[in-house]
PDB file of C-alpha atoms in Angstrom:
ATOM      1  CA  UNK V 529      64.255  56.634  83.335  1.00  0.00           C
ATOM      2  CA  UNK V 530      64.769  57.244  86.924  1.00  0.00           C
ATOM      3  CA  UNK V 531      63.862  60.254  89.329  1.00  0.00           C
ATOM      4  CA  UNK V 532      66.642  61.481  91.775  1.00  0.00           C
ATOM      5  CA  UNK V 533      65.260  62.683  95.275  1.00  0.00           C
ATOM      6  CA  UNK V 534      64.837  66.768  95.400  1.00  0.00           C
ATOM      7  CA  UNK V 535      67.615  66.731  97.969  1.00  0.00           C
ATOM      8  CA  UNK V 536      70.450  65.355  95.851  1.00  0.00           C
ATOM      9  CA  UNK V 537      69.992  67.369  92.577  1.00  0.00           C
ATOM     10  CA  UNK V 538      70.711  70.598  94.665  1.00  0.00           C
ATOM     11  CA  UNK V 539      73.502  68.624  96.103  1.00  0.00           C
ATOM     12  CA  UNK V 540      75.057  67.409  93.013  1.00  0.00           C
ATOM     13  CA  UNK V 541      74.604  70.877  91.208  1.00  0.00           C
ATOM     14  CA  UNK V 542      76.330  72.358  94.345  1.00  0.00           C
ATOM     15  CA  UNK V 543      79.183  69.855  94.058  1.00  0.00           C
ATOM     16  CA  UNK V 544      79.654  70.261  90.380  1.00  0.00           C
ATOM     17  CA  UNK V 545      79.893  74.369  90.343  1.00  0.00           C
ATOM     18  CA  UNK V 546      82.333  73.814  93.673  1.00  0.00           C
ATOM     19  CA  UNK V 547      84.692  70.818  91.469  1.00  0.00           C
ATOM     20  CA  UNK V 548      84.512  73.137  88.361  1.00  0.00           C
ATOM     21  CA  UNK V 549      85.071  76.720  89.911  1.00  0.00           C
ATOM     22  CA  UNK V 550      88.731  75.420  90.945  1.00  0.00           C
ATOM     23  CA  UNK V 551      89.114  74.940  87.421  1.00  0.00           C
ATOM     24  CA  UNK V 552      87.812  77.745  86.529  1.00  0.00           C
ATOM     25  CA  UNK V 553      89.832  80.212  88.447  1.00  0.00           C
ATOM     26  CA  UNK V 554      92.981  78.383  87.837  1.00  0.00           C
ATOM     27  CA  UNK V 555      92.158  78.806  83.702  1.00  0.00           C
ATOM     28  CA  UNK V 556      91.484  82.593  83.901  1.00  0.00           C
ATOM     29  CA  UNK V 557      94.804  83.218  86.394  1.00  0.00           C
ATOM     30  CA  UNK V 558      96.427  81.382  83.271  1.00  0.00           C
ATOM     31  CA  UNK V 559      94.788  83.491  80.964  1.00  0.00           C
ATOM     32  CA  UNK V 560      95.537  86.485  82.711  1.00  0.00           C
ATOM     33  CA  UNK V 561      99.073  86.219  83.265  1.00  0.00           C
ATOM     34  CA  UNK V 562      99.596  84.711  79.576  1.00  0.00           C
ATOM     35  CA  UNK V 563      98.414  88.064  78.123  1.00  0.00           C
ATOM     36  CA  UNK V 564      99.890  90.126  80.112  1.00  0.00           C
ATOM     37  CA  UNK V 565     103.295  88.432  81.835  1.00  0.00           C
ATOM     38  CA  UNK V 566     106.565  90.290  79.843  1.00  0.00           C
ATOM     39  CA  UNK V 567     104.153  93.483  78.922  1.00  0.00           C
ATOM     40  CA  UNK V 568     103.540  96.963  79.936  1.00  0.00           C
ATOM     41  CA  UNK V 569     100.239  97.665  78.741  1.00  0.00           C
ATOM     42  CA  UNK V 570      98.618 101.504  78.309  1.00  0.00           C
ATOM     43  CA  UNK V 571      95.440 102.071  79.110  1.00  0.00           C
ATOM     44  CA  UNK V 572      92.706 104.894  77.968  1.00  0.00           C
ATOM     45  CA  UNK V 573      89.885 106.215  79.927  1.00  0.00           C
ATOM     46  CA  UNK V 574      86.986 107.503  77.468  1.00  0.00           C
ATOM     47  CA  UNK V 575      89.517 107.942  75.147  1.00  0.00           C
ATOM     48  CA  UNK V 576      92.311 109.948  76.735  1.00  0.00           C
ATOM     49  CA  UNK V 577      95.782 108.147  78.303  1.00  0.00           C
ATOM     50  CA  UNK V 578      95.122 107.192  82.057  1.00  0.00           C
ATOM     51  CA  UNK V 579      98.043 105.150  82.779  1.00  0.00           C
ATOM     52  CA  UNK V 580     100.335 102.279  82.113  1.00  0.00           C
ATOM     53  CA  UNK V 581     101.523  98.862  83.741  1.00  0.00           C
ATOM     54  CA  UNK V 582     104.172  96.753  83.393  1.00  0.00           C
ATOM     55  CA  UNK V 583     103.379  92.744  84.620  1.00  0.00           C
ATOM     56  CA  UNK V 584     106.421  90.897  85.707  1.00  0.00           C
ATOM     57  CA  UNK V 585     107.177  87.303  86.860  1.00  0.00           C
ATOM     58  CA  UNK V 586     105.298  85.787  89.758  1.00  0.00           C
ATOM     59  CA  UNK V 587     101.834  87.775  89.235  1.00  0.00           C
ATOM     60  CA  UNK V 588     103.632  91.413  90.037  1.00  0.00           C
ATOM     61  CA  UNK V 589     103.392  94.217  88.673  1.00  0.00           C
ATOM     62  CA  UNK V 590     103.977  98.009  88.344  1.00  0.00           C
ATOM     63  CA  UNK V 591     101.702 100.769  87.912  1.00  0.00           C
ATOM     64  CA  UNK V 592     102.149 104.526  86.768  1.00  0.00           C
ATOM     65  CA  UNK V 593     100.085 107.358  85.932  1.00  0.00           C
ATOM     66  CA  UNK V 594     102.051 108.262  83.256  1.00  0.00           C
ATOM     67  CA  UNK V 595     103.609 110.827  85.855  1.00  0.00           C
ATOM     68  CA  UNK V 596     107.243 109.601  86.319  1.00  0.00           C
ATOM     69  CA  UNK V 597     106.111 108.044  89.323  1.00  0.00           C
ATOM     70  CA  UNK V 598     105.791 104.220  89.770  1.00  0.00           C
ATOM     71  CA  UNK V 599     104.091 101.940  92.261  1.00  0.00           C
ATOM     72  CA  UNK V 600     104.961  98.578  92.694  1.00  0.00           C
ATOM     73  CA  UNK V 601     101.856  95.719  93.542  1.00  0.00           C
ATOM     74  CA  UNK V 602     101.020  92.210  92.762  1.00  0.00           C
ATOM     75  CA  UNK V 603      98.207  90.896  91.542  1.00  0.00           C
ATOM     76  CA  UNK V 604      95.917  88.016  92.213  1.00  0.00           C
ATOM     77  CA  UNK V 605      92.456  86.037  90.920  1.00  0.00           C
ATOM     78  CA  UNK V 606      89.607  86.089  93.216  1.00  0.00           C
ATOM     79  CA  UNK V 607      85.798  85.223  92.361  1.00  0.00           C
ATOM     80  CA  UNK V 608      86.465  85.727  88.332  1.00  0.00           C
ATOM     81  CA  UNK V 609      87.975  89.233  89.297  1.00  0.00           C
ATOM     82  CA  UNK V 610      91.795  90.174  88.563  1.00  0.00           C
ATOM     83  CA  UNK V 611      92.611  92.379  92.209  1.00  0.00           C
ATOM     84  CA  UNK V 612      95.627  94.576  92.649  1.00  0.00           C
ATOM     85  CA  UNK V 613      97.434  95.100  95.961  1.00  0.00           C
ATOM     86  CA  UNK V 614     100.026  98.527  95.871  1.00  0.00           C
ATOM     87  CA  UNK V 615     102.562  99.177  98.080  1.00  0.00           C
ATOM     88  CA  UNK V 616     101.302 102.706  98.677  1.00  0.00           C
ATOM     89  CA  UNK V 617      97.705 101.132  99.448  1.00  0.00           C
ATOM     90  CA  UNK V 618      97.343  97.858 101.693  1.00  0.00           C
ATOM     91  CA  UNK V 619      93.271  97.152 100.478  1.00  0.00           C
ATOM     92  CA  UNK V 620      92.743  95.310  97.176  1.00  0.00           C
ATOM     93  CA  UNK V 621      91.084  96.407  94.015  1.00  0.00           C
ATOM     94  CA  UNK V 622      89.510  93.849  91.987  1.00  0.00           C
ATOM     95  CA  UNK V 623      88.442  94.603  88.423  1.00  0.00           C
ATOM     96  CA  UNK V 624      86.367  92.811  85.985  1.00  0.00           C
ATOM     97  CA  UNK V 625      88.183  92.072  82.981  1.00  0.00           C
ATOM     98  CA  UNK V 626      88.196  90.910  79.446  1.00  0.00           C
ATOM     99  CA  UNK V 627      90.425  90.122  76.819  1.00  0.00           C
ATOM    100  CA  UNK V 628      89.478  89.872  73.229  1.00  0.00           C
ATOM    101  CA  UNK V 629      90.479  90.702  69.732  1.00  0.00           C
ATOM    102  CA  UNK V 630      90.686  94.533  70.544  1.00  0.00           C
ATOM    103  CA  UNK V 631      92.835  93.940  73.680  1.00  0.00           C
ATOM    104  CA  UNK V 632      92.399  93.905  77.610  1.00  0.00           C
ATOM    105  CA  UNK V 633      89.674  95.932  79.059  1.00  0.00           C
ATOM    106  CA  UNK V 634      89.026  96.356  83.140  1.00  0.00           C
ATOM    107  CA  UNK V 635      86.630  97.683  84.558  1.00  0.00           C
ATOM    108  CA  UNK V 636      85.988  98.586  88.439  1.00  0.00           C
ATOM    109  CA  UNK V 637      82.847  99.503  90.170  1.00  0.00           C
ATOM    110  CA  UNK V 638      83.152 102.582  92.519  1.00  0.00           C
ATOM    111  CA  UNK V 639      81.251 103.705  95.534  1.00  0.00           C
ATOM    112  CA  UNK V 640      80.706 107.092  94.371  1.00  0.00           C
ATOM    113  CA  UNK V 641      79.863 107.556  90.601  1.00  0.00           C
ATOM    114  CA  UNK V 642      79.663 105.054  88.049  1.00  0.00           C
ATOM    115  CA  UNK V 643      82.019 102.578  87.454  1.00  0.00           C
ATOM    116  CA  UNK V 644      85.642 102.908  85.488  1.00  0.00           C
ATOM    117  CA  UNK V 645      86.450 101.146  82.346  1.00  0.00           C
ATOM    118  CA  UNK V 646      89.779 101.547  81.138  1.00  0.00           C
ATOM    119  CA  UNK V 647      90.757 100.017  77.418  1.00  0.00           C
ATOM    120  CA  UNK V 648      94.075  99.016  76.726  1.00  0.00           C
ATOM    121  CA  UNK V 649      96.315 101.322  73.852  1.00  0.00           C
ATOM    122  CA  UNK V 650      97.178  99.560  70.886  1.00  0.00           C
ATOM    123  CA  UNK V 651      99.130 102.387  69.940  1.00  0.00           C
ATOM    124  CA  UNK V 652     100.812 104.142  73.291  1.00  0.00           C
ATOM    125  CA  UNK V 653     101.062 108.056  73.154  1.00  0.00           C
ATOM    126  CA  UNK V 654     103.524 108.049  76.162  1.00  0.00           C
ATOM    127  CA  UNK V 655     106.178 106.036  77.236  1.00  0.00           C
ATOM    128  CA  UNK V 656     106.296 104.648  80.743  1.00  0.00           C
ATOM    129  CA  UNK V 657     108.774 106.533  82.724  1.00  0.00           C
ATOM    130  CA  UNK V 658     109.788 105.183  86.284  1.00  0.00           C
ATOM    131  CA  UNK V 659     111.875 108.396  88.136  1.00  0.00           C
ATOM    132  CA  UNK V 660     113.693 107.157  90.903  1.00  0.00           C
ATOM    133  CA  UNK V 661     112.781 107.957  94.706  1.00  0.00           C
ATOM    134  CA  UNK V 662     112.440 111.563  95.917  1.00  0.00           C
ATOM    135  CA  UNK V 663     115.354 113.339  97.575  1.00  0.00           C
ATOM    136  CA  UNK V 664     114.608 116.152  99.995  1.00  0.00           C
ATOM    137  CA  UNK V 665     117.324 118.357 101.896  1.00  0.00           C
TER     138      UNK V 665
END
């Protein structure tokens, strides 16, 4: 057996995580999108209907409260983290997820508080209504 210098196993760990990380990220966009692309999914917060969202083609989506009104985003993968981008709110918010036999969970931390874990439905209470735009006089 042989001993490799202390400067190269640091390197080749480095370059192995960097090789494998494209790999990575590419497998749970895939992932992602498989579950989800073609679905509007419902989601609970401890328990109680928080909102729904419908994934489209081409990683976007659309988002409601449950409140007849609808916000279109799109979605992306960064660092293991699914992030959302809303027209009605230019900065990103990335959520842990994971998918397993009960369904999709995310789960965001906040600034203030503790963080929010929403579970998806398997059973929706509410249906996801999209109004159309606002008239005024």
């Amino acid at each position: 057996m042989f001993a490799l210098p202390s400067q190269i196993v640091p390197a080749l760990v480095l370059g192995l995580s960097l090789g494998f990380s494209g790999a990575v990220k590419a497998a749970d966009t895939e992932r992602f999108d498989s579950y989800t692309q073609g679905r509007t999914i419902h989601f609970d917060w401890e328990g109680q209907p928080y909102g729904a969202e419908r994934y489209l083609p081409g990683q976007r989506v659309i988002w409601s409260f449950l409140d007849g009104r609808c916000i279109e985003g799109e979605w992306y993968m960064q660092a293991g983290d699914i992030c959302f981008i809303y027209e009605d709110r230019p900065d990103a918010q990335c959520w842990s997820y994971q998918i397993d036999g009960t369904g999709l969970s995310v789960t965001i931390e906040r600034d203030a508080g503790p963080a929010l874990t929403l579970t998806e439905q398997k059973r929706p209470r509410d249906e996801m209504v999209c109004l159309g735009p606002e008239v005024g006089v």
